[in-house]
mmCIF file of N, CA and C in Angstrom:
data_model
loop_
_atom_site.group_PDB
_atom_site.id
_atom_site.type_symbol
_atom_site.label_atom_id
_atom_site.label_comp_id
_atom_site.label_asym_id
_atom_site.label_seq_id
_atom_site.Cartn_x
_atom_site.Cartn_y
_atom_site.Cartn_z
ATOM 1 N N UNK A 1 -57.389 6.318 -41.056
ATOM 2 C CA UNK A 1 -58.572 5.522 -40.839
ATOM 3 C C UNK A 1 -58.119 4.121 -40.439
ATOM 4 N N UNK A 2 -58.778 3.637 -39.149
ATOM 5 C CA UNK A 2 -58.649 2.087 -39.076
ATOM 6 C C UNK A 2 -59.813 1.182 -39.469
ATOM 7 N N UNK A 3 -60.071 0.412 -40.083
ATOM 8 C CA UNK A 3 -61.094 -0.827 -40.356
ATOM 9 C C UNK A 3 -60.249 -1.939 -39.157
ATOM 10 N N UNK A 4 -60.798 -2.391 -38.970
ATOM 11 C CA UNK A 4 -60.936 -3.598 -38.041
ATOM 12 C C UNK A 4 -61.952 -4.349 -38.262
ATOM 13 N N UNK A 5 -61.227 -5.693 -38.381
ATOM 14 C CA UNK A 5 -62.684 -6.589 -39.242
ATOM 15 C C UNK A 5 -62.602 -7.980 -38.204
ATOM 16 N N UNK A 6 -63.171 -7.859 -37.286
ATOM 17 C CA UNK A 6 -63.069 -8.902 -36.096
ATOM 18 C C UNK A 6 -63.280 -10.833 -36.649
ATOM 19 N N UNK A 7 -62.379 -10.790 -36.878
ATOM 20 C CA UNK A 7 -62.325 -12.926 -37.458
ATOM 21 C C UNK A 7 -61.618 -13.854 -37.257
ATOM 22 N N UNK A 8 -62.477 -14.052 -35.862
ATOM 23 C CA UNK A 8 -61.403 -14.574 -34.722
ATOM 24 C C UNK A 8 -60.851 -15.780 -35.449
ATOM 25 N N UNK A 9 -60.082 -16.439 -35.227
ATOM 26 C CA UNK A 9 -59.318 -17.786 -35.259
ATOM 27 C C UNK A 9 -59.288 -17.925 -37.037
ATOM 28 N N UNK A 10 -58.888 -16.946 -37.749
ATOM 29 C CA UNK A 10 -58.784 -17.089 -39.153
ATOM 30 C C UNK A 10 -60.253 -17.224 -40.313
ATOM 31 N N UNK A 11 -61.267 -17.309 -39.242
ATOM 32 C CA UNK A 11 -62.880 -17.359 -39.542
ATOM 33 C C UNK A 11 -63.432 -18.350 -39.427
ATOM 34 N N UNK A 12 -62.600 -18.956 -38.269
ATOM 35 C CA UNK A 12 -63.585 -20.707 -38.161
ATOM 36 C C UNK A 12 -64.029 -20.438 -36.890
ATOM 37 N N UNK A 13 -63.888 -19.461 -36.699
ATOM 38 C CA UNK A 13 -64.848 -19.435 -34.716
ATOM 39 C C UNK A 13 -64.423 -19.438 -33.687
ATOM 40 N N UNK A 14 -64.829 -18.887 -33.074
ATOM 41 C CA UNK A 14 -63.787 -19.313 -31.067
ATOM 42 C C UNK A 14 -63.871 -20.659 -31.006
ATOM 43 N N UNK A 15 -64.876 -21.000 -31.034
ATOM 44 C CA UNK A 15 -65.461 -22.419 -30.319
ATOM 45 C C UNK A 15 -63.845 -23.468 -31.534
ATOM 46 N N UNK A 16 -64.350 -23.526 -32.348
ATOM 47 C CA UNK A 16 -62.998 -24.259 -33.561
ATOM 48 C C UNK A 16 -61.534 -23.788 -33.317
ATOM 49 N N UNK A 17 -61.477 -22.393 -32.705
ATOM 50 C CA UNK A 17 -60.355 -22.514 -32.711
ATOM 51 C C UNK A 17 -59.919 -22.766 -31.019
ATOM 52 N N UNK A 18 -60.581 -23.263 -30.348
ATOM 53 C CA UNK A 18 -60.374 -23.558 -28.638
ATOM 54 C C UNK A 18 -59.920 -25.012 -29.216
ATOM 55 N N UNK A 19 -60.562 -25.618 -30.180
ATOM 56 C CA UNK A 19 -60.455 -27.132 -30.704
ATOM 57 C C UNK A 19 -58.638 -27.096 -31.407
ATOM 58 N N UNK A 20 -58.626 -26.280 -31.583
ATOM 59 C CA UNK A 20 -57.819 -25.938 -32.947
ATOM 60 C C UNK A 20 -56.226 -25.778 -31.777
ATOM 61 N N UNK A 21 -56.677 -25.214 -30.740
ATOM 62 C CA UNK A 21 -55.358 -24.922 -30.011
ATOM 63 C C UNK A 21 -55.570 -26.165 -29.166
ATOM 64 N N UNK A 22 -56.362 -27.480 -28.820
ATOM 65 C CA UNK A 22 -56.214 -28.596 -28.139
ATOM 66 C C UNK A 22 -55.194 -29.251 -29.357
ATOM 67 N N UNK A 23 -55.354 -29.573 -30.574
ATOM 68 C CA UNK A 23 -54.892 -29.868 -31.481
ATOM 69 C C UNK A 23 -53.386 -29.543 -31.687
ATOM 70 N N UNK A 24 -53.095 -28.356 -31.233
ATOM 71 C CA UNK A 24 -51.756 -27.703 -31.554
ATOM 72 C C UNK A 24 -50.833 -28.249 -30.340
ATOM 73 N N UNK A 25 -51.780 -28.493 -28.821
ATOM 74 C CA UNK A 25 -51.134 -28.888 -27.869
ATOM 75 C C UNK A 25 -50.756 -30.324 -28.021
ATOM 76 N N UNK A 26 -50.756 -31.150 -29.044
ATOM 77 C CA UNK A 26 -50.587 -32.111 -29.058
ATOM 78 C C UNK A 26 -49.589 -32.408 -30.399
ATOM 79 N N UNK A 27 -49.635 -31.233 -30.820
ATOM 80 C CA UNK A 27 -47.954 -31.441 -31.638
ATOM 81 C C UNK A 27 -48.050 -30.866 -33.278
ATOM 82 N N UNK A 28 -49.591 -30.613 -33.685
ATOM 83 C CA UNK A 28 -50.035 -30.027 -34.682
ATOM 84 C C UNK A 28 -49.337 -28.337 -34.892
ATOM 85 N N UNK A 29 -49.478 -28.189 -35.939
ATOM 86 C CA UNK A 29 -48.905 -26.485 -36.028
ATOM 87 C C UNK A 29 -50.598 -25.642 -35.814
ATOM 88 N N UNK A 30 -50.424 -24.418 -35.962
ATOM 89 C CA UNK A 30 -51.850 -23.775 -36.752
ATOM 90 C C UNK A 30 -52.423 -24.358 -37.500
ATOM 91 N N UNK A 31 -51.737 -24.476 -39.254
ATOM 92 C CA UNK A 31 -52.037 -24.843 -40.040
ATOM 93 C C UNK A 31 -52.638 -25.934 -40.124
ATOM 94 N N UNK A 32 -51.586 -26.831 -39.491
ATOM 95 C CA UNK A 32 -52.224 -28.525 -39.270
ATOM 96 C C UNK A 32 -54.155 -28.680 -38.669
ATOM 97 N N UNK A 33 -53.915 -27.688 -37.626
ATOM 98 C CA UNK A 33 -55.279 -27.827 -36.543
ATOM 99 C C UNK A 33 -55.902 -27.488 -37.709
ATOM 100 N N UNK A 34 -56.128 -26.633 -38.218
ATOM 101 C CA UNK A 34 -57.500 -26.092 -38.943
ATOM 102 C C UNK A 34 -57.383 -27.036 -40.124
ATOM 103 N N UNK A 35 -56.968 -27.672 -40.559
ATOM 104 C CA UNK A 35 -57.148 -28.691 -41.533
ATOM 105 C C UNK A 35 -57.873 -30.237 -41.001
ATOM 106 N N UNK A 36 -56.943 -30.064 -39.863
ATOM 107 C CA UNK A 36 -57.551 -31.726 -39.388
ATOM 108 C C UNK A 36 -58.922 -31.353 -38.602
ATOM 109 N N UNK A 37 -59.550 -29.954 -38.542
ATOM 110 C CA UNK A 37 -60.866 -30.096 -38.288
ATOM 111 C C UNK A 37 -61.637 -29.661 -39.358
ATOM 112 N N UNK A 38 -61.129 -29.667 -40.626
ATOM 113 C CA UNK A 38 -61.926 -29.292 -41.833
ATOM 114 C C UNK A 38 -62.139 -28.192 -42.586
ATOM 115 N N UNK A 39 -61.249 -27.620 -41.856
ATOM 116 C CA UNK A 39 -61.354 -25.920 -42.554
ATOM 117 C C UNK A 39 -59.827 -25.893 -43.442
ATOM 118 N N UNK A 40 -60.047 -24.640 -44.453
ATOM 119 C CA UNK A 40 -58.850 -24.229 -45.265
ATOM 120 C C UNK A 40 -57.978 -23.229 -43.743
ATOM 121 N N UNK A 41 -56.578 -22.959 -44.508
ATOM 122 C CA UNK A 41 -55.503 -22.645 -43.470
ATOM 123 C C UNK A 41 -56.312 -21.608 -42.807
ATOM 124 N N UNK A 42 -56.949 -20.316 -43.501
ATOM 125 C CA UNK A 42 -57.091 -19.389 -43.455
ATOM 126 C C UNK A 42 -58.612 -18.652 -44.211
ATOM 127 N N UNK A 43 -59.690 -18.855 -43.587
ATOM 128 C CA UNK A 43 -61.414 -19.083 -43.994
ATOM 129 C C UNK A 43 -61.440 -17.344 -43.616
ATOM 130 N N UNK A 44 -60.771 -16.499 -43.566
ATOM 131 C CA UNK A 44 -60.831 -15.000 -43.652
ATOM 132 C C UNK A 44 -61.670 -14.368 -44.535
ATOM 133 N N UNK A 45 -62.283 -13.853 -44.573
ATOM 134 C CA UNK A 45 -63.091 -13.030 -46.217
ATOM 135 C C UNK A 45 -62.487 -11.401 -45.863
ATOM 136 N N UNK A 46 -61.718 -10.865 -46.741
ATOM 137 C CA UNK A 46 -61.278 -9.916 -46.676
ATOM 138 C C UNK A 46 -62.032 -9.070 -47.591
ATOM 139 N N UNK A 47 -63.040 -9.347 -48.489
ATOM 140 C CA UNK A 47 -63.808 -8.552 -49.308
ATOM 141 C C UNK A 47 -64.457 -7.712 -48.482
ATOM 142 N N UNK A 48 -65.262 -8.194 -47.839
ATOM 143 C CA UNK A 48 -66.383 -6.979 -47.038
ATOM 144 C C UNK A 48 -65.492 -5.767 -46.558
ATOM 145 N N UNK A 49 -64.163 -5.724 -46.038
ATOM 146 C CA UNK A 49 -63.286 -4.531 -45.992
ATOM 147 C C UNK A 49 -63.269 -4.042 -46.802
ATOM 148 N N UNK A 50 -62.683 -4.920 -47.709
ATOM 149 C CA UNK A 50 -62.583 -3.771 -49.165
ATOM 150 C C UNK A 50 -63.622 -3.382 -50.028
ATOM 151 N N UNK A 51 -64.726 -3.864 -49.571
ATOM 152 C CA UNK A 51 -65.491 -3.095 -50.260
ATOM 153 C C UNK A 51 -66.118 -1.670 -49.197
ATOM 154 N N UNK A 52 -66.107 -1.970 -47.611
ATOM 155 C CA UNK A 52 -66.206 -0.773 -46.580
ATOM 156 C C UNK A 52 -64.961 0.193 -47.251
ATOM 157 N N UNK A 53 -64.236 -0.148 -47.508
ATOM 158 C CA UNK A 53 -63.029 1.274 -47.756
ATOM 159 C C UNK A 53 -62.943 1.559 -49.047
ATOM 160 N N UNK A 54 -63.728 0.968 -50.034
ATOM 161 C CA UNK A 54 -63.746 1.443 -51.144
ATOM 162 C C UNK A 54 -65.100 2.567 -51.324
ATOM 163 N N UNK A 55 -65.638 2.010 -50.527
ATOM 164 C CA UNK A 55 -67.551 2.718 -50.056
ATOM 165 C C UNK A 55 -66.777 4.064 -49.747
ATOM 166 N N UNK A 56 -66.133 3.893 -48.733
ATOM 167 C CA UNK A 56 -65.561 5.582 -47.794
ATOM 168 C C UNK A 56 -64.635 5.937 -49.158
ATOM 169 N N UNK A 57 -64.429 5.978 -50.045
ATOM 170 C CA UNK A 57 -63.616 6.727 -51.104
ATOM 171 C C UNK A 57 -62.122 6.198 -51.195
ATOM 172 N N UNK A 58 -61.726 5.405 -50.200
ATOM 173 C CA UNK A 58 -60.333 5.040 -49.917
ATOM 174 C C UNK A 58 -59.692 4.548 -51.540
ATOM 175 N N UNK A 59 -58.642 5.179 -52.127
ATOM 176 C CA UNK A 59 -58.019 4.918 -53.520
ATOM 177 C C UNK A 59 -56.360 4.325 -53.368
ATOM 178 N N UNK A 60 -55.923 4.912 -52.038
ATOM 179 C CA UNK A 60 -54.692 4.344 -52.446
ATOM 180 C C UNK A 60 -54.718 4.429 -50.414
ATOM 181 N N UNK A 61 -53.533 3.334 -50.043
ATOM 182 C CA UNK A 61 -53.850 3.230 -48.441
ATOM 183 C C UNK A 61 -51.940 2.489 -48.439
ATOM 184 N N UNK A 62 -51.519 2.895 -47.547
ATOM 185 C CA UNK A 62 -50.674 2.252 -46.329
ATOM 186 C C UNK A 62 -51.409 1.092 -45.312
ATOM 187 N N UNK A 63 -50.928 -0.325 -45.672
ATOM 188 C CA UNK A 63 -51.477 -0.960 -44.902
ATOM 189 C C UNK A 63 -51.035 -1.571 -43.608
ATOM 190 N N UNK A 64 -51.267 -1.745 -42.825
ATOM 191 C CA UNK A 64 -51.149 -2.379 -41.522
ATOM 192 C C UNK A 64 -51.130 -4.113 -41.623
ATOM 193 N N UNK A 65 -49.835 -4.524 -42.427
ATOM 194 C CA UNK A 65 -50.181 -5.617 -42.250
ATOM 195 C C UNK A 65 -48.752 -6.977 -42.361
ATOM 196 N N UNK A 66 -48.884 -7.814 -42.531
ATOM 197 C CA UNK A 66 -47.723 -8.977 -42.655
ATOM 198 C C UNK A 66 -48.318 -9.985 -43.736
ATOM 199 N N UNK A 67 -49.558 -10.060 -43.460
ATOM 200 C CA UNK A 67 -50.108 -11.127 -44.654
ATOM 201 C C UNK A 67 -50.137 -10.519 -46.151
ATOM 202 N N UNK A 68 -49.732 -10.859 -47.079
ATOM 203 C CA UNK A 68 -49.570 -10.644 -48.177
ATOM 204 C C UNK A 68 -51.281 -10.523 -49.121
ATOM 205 N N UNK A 69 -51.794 -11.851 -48.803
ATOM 206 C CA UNK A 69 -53.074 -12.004 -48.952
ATOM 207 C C UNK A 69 -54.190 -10.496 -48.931
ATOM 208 N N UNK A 70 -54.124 -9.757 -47.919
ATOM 209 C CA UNK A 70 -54.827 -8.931 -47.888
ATOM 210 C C UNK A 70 -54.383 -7.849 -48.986
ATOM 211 N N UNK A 71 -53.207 -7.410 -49.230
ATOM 212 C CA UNK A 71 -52.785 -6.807 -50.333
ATOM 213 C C UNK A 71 -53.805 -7.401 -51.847
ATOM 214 N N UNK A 72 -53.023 -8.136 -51.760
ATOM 215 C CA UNK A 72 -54.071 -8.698 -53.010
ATOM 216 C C UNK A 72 -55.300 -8.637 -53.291
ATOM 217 N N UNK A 73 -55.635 -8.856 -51.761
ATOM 218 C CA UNK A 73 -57.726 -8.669 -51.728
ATOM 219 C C UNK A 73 -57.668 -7.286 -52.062
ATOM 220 N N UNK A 74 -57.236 -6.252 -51.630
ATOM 221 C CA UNK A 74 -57.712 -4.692 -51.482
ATOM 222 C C UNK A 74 -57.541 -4.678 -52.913
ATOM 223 N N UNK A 75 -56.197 -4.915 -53.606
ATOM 224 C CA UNK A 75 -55.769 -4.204 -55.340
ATOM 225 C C UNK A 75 -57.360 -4.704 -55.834
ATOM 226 N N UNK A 76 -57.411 -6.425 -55.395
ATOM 227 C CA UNK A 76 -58.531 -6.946 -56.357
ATOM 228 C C UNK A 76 -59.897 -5.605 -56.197
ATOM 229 N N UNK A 77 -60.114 -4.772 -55.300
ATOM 230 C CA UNK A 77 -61.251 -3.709 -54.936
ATOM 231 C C UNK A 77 -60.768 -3.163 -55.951
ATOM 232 N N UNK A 78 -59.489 -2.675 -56.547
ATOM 233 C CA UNK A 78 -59.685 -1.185 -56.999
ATOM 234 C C UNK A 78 -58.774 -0.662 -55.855
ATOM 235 N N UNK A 79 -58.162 -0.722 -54.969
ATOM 236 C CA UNK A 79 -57.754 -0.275 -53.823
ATOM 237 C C UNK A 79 -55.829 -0.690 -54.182
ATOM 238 N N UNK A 80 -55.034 0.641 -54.009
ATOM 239 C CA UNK A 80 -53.610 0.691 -54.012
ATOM 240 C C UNK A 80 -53.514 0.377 -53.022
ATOM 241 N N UNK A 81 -52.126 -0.556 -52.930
ATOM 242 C CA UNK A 81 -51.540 -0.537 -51.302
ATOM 243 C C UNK A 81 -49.913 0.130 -51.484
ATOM 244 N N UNK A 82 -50.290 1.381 -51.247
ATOM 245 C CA UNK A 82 -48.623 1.976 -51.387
ATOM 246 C C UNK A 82 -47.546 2.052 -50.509
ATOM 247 N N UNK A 83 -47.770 1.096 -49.934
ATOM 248 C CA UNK A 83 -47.133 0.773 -48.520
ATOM 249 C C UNK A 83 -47.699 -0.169 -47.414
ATOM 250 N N UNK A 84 -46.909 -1.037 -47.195
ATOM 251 C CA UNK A 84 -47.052 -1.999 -45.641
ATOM 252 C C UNK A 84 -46.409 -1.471 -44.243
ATOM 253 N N UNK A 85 -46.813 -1.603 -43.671
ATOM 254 C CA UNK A 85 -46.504 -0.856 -42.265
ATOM 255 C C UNK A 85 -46.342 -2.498 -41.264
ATOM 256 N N UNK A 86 -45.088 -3.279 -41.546
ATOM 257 C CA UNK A 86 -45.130 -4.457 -40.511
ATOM 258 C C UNK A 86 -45.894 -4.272 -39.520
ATOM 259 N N UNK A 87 -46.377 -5.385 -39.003
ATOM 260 C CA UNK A 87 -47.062 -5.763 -37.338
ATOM 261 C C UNK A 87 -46.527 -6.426 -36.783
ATOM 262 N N UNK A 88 -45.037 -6.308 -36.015
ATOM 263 C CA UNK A 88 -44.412 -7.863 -35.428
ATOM 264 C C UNK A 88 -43.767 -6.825 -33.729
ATOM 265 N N UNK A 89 -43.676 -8.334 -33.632
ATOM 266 C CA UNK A 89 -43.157 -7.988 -31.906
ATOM 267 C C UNK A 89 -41.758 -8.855 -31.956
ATOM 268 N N UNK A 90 -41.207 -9.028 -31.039
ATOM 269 C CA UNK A 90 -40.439 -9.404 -30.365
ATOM 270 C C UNK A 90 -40.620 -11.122 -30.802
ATOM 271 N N UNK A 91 -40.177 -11.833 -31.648
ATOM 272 C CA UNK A 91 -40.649 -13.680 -30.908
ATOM 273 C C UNK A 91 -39.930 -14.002 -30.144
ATOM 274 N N UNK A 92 -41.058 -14.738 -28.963
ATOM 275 C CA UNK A 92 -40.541 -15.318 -27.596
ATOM 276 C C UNK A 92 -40.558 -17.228 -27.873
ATOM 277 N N UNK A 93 -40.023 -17.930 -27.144
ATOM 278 C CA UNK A 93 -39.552 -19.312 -27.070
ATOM 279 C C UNK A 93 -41.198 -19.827 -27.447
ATOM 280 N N UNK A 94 -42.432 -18.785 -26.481
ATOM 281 C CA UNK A 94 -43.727 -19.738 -26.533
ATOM 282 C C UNK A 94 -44.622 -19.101 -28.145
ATOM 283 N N UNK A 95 -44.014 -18.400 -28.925
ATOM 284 C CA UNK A 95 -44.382 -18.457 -30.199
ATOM 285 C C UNK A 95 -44.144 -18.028 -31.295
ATOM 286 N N UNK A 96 -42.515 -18.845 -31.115
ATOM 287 C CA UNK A 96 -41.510 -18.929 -32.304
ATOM 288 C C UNK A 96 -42.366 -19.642 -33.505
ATOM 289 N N UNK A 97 -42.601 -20.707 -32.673
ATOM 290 C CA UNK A 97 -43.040 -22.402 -34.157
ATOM 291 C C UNK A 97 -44.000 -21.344 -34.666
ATOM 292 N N UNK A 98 -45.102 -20.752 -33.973
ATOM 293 C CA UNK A 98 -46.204 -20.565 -34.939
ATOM 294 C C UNK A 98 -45.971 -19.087 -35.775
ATOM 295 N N UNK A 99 -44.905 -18.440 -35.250
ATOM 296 C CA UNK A 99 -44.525 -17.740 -36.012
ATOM 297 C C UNK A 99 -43.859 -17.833 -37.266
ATOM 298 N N UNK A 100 -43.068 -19.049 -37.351
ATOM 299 C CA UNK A 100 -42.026 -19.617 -38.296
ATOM 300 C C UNK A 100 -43.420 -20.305 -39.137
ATOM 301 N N UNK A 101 -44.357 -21.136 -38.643
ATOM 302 C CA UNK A 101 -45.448 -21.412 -39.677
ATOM 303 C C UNK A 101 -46.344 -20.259 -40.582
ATOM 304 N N UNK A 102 -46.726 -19.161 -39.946
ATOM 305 C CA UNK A 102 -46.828 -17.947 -40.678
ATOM 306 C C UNK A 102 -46.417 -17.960 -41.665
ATOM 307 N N UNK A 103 -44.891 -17.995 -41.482
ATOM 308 C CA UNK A 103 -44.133 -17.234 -42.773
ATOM 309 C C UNK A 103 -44.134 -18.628 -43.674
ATOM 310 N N UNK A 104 -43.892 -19.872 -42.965
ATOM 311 C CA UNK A 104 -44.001 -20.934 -43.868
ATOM 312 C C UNK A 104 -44.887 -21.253 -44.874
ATOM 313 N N UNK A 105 -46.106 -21.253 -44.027
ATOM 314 C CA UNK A 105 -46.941 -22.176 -44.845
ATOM 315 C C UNK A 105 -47.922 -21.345 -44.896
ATOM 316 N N UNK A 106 -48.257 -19.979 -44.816
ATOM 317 C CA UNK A 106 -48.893 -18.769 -44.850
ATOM 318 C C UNK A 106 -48.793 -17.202 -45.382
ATOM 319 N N UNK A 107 -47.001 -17.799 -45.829
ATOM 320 C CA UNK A 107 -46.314 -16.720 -46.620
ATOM 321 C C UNK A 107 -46.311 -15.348 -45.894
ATOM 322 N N UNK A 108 -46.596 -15.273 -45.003
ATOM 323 C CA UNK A 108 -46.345 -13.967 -43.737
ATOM 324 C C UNK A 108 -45.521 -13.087 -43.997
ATOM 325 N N UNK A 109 -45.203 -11.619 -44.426
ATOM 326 C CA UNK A 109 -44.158 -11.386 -44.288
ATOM 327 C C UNK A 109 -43.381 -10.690 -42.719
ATOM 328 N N UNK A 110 -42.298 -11.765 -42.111
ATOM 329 C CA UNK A 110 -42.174 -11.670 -41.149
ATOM 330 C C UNK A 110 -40.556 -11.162 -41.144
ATOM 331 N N UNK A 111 -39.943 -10.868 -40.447
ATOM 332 C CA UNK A 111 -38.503 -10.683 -40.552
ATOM 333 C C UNK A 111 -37.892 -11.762 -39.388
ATOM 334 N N UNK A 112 -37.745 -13.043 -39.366
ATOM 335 C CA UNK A 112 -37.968 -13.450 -38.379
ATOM 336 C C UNK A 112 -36.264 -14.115 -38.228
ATOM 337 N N UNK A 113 -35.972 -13.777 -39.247
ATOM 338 C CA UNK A 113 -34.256 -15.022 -39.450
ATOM 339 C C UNK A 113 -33.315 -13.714 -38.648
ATOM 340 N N UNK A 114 -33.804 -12.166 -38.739
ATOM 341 C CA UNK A 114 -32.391 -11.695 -38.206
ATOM 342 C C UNK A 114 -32.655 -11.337 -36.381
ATOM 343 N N UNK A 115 -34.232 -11.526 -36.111
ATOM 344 C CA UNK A 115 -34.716 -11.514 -34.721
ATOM 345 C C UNK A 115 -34.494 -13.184 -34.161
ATOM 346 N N UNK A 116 -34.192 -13.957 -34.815
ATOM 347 C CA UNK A 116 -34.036 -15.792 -34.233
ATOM 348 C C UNK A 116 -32.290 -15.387 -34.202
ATOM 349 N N UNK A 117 -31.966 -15.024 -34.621
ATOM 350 C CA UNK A 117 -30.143 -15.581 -35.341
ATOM 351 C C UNK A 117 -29.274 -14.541 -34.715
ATOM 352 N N UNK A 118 -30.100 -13.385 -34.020
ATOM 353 C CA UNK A 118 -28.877 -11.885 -33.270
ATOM 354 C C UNK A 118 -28.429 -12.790 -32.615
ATOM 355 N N UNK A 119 -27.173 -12.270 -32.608
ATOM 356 C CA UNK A 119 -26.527 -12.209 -31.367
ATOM 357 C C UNK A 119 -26.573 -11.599 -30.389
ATOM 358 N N UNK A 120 -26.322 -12.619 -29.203
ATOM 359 C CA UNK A 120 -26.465 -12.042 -27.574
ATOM 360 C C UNK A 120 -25.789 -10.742 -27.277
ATOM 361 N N UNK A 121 -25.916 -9.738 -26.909
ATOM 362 C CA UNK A 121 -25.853 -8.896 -26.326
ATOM 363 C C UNK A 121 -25.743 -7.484 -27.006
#
């Protein structure tokens, strides 16, 4: 089963986060933008999932994920997470920083020190 819970720009909006990436172009991280326009890092509500997959019978799940946060939301349902299934790609030069802020200041779990640090060839 997939849930997909559409919340764009962390849950502050397209429109905030079009603001949010003028902000970043000027030297801000993620984190920074959504603060200096008034929002917490991350305005997500992960309840309404967990309570959709607790509705469908869901007791124990493999999750699809890197944020730690959502783990926590689902257990808080009543909901096992007996497994994470990473979501990462490749980081490229144009989104290393905000990847490295993820894991920073968002606790991400990313594997990002042995994909920055290979060696060439």
């Amino acid at each position: 089963m997939i849930l997909y819970m559409q919340q764009e720009g962390r849950g502050i909006g397209l429109a905030n986060k079009i603001k949010a990436y003028a902000l970043q172009e000027k030297g801000r991280d993620t984190v920074e933008a959504n603060k200096e326009l008034g929002f917490e890092a991350d305005m997500r509500d992960y309840g309404v999932g967990a309570q959709i997959l607790a509705a469908l019978g869901v007791k124990k799940m493999r999750l699809m994920t890197n944020n730690p946060k959502k783990i926590v939301g689902l257990e808080g349902y009543g909901i096992q997470v007996v497994g994470r299934v990473p979501v990462e790609t490749e980081p490229r030069p144009e989104n290393l920083r905000y990847l490295v802020t993820k894991c920073q200041k968002l606790g991400h779990l990313l594997n990002l020190k042995e994909k920055i640090f290979r060696e060439p060839g």
